[in-house]
PDB file of C-alpha atoms in Angstrom:
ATOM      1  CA  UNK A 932      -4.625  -1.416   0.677  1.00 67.00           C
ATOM      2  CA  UNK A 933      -3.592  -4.109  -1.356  1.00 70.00           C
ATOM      3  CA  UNK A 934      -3.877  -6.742   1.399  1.00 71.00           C
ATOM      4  CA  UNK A 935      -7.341  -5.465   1.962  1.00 73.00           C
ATOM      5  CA  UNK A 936      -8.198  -5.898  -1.444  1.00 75.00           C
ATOM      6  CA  UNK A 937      -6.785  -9.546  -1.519  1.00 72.00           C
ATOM      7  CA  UNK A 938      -8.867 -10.312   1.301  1.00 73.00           C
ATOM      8  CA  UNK A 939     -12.245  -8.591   0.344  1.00 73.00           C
ATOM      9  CA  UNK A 940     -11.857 -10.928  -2.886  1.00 71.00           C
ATOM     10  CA  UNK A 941     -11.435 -14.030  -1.548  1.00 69.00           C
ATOM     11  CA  UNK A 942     -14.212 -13.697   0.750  1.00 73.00           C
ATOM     12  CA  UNK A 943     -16.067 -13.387  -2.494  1.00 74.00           C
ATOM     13  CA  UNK A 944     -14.283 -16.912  -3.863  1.00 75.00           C
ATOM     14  CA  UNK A 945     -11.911 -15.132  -6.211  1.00 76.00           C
ATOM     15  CA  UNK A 946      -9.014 -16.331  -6.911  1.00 82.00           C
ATOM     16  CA  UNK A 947      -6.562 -14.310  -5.749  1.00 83.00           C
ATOM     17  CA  UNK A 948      -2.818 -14.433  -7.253  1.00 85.00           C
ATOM     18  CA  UNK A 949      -0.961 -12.112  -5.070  1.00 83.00           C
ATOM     19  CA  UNK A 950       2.655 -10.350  -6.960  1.00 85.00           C
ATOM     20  CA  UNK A 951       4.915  -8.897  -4.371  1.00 84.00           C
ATOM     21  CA  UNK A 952       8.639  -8.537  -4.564  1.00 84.00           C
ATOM     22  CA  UNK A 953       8.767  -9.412  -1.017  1.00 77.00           C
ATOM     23  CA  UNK A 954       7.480 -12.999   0.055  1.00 72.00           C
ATOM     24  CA  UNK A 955       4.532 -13.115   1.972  1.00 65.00           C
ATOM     25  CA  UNK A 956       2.807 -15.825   4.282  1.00 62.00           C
ATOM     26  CA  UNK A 957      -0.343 -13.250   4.942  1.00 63.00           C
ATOM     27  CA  UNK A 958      -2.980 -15.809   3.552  1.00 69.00           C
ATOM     28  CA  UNK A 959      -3.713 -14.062   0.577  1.00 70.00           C
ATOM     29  CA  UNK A 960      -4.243 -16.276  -1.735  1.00 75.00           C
ATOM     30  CA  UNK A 961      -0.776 -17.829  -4.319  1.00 83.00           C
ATOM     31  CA  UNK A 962       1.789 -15.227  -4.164  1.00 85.00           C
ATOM     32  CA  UNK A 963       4.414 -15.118  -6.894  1.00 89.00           C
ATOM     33  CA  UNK A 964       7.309 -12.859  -6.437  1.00 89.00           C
ATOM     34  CA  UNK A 965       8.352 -10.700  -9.023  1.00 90.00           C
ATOM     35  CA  UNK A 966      11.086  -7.851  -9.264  1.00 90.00           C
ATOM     36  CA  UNK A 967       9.625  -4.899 -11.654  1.00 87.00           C
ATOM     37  CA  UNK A 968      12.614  -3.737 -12.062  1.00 90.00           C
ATOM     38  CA  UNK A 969      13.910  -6.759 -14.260  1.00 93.00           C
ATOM     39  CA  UNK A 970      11.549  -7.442 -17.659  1.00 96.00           C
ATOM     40  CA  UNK A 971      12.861 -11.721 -17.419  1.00 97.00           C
ATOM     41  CA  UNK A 972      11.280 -11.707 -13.818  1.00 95.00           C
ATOM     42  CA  UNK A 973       8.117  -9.733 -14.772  1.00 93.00           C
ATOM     43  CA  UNK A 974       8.187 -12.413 -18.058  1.00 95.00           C
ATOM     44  CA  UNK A 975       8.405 -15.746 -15.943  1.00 96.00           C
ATOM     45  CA  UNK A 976       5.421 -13.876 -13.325  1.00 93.00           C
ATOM     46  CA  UNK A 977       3.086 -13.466 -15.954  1.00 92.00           C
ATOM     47  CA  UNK A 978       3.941 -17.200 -17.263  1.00 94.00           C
ATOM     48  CA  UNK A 979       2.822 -18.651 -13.413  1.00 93.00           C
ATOM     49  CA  UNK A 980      -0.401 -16.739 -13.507  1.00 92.00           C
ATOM     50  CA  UNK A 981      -1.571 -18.274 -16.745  1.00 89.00           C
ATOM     51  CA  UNK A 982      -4.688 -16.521 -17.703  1.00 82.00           C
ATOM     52  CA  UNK A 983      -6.994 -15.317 -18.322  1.00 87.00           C
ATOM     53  CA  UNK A 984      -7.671 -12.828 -16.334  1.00 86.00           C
ATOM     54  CA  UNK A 985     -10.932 -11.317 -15.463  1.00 83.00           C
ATOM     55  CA  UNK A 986      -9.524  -8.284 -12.977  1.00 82.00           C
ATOM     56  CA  UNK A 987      -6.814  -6.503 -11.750  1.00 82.00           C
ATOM     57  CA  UNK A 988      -5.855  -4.827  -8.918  1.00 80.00           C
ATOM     58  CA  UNK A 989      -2.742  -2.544  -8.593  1.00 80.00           C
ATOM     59  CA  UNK A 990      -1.064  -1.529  -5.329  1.00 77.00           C
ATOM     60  CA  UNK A 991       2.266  -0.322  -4.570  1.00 71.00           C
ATOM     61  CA  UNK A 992       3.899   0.411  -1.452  1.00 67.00           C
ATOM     62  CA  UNK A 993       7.288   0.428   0.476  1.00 65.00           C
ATOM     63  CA  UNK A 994       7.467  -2.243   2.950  1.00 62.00           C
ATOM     64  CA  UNK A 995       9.774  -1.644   6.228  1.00 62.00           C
ATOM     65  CA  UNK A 996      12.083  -4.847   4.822  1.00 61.00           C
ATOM     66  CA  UNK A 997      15.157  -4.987   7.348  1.00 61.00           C
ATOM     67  CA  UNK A 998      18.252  -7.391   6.017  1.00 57.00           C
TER      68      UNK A 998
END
């Protein structure tokens, strides 16, 4: 869903700042990776997007991430 999103907004010329725990390559626009779970990684995310920001979009999910 979130992908989706990502993509439906950059068709539009959006920028598109994707925030994922997991690094992606999918194309959708800058990704920063943050860890919600920690408030100085969630601090230093929200530094890289700058601002301001006009929309937001909020997705979670549970990735199959094998180690």
């Amino acid at each position: 869903m979130g992908a989706a999103a990502a993509k439906d907004r950059g068709r539009s010329r959006s920028e598109v700042i994707n925030l994922d725990y997991a690094r992606s390559d999918a194309g959708l626009g800058r990704g920063i990776q943050v860890d919600l779970g920690t408030r100085a990684s969630i601090d230093r995310a929200l530094e890289e997007v700058g601002g301001p920001v006009d929309a937001l979009f909020s997705a979670a999910g549970i990735a199959d991430v094998r180690t």
